[in-house]
Coordinates of C-alpha atoms in Angstrom, one line a residue:
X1 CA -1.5 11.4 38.4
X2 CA 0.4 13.8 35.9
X3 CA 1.8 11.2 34.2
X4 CA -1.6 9.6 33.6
X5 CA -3.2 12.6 32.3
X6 CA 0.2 12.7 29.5
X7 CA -0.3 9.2 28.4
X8 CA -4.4 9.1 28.0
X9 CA -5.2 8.6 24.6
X10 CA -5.8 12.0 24.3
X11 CA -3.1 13.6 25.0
X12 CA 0.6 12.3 24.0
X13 CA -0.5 9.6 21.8
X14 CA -3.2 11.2 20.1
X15 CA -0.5 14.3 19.2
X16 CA 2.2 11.5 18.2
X17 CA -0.7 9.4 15.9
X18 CA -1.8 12.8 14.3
X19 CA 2.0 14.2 13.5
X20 CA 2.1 10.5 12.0
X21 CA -1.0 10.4 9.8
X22 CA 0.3 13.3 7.7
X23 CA 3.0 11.8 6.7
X24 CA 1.4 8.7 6.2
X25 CA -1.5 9.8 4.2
X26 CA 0.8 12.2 2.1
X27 CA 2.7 8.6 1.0
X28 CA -0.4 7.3 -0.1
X29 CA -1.6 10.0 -2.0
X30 CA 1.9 9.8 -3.8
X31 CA 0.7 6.3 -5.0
X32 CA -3.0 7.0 -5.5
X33 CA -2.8 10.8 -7.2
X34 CA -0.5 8.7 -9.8
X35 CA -1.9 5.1 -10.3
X36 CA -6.0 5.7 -9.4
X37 CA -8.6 8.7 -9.6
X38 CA -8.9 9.3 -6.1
X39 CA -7.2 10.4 -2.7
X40 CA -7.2 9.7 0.5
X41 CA -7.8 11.7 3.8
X42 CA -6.9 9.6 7.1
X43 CA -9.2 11.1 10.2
X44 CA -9.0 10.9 13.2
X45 CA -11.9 11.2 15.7
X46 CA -12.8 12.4 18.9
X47 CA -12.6 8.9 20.1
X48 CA -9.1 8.2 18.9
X49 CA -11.0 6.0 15.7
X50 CA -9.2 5.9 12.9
X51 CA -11.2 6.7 9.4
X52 CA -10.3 6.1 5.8
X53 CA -12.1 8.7 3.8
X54 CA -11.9 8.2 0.0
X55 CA -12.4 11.5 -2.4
X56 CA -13.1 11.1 -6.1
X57 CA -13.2 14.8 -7.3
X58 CA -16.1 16.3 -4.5
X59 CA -17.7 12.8 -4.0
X60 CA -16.5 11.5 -0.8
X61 CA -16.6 7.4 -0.6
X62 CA -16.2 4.6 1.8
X63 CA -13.1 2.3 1.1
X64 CA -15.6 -0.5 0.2
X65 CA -16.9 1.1 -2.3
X66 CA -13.9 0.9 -4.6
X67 CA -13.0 -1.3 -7.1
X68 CA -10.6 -4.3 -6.9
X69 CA -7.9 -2.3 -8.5
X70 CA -8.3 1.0 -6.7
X71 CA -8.4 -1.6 -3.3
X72 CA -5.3 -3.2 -4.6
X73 CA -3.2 0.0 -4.9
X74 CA -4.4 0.7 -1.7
X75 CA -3.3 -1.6 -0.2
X76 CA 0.2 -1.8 -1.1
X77 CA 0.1 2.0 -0.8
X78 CA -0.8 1.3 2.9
X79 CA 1.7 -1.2 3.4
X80 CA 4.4 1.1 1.9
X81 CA 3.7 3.8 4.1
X82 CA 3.6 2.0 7.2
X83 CA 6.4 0.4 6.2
X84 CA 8.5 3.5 5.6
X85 CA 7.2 5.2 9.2
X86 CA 7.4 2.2 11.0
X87 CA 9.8 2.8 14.2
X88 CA 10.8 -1.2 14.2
X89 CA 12.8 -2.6 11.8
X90 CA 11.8 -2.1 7.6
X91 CA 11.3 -4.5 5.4
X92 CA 13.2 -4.8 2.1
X93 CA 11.4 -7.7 0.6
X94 CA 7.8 -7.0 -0.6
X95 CA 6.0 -9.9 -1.5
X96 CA 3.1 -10.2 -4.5
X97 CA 1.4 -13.4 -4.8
X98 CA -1.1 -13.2 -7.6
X99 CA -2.6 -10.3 -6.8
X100 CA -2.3 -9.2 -9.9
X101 CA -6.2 -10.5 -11.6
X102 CA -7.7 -7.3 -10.5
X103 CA -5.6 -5.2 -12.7
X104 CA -7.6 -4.9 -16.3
X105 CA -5.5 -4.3 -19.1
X106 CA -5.9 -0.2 -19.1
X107 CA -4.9 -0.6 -15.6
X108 CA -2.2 -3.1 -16.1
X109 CA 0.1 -0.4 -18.0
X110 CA 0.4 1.8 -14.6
X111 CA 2.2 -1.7 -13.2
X112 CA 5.8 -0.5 -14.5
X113 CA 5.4 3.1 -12.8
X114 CA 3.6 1.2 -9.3
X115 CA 7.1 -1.1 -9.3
X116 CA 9.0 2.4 -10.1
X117 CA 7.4 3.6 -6.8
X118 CA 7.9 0.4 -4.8
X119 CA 11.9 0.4 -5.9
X120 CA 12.4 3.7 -3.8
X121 CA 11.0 1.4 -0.3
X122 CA 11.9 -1.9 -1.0
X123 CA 15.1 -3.3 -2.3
X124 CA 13.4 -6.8 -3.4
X125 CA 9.8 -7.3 -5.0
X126 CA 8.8 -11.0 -5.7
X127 CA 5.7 -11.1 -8.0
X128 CA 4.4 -14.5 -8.0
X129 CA 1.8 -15.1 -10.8
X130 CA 0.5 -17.4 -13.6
X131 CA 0.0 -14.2 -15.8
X132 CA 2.3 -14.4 -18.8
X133 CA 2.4 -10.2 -19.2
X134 CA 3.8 -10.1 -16.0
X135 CA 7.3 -11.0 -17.5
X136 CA 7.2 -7.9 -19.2
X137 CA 7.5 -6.3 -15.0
X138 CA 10.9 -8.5 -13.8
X139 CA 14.0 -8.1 -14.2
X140 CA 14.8 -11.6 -13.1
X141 CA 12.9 -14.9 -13.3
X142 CA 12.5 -17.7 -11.2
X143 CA 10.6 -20.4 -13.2
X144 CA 8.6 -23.1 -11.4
X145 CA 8.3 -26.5 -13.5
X146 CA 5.5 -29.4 -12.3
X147 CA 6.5 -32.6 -13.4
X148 CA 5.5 -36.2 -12.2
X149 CA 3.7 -34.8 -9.0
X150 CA 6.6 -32.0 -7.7
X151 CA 8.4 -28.9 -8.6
X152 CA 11.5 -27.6 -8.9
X153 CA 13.2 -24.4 -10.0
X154 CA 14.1 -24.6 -13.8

């Protein structure tokens, strides 16, 4: 009977979950105080529901409500963070695949310092995109010809 009352979700796990939302929401405010105008606050409610609550300044905002971009750097943000808190085994590839057509050009000139931050978690980061300006992100290329119905590597 003890040991039930240690593992309900309100006990053990919730004080393990809350220990680990700190240091997952300070990660992603590391990405978001940098690359968008807003933070995040992860909460945590009385039924073990986990909230995303977006702050721009004293307006508080639903994660639906922001843009593509601001979603975008969320998201990798998130991924990062669980990544680098994750208790199984960490990535060290981080994969890209044309995400990139949210990013306007103002916004497209935070890209080097988002790979700057991704460098520090991930050894490997494979953009995939049509975009020509993304060249100016690599360090290496992998070019992709079409020709008579396949591709190969050039």
């Amino acid at each position: 009977n003890d040991y039930l009352v240690l593992i309900n979700k309100n006990n053990i796990p919730s004080k393990l979950i809350n220990k680990k939302v700190v240091y997952l929401q300070n990660h992603i405010n590391v990405f978001l105080k940098l690359l968008t105008k807003y933070t995040l606050s992860i909460e945590i409610d009385e039924k073990s529901s986990i909230n995303f609550v977006i702050k721009k300044g004293s307006i508080k905002l639903d994660v639906n409500q922001l843009s593509g971009y601001e979603t975008f750097i969320l998201n990798i943000a998130l991924k990062s963070a669980l990544n680098k808190y994750s208790f199984i085994s960490k990535s060290t590839l981080f994969i890209l695949d044309e995400g990139l057509d949210v990013v306007d050009k103002d916004n497209f000139k935070k890209l080097n310092l988002l790979m700057k931050l991704m460098m520090k978690n991930y050894k490997n980061i494979l953009l995939i995109s049509q975009m020509s300006k993304v060249r100016d992100l690599q360090h290496n290329e992998i070019g992709i010809i079409h020709l008579n119905g396949s591709s190969s590597i050039r």
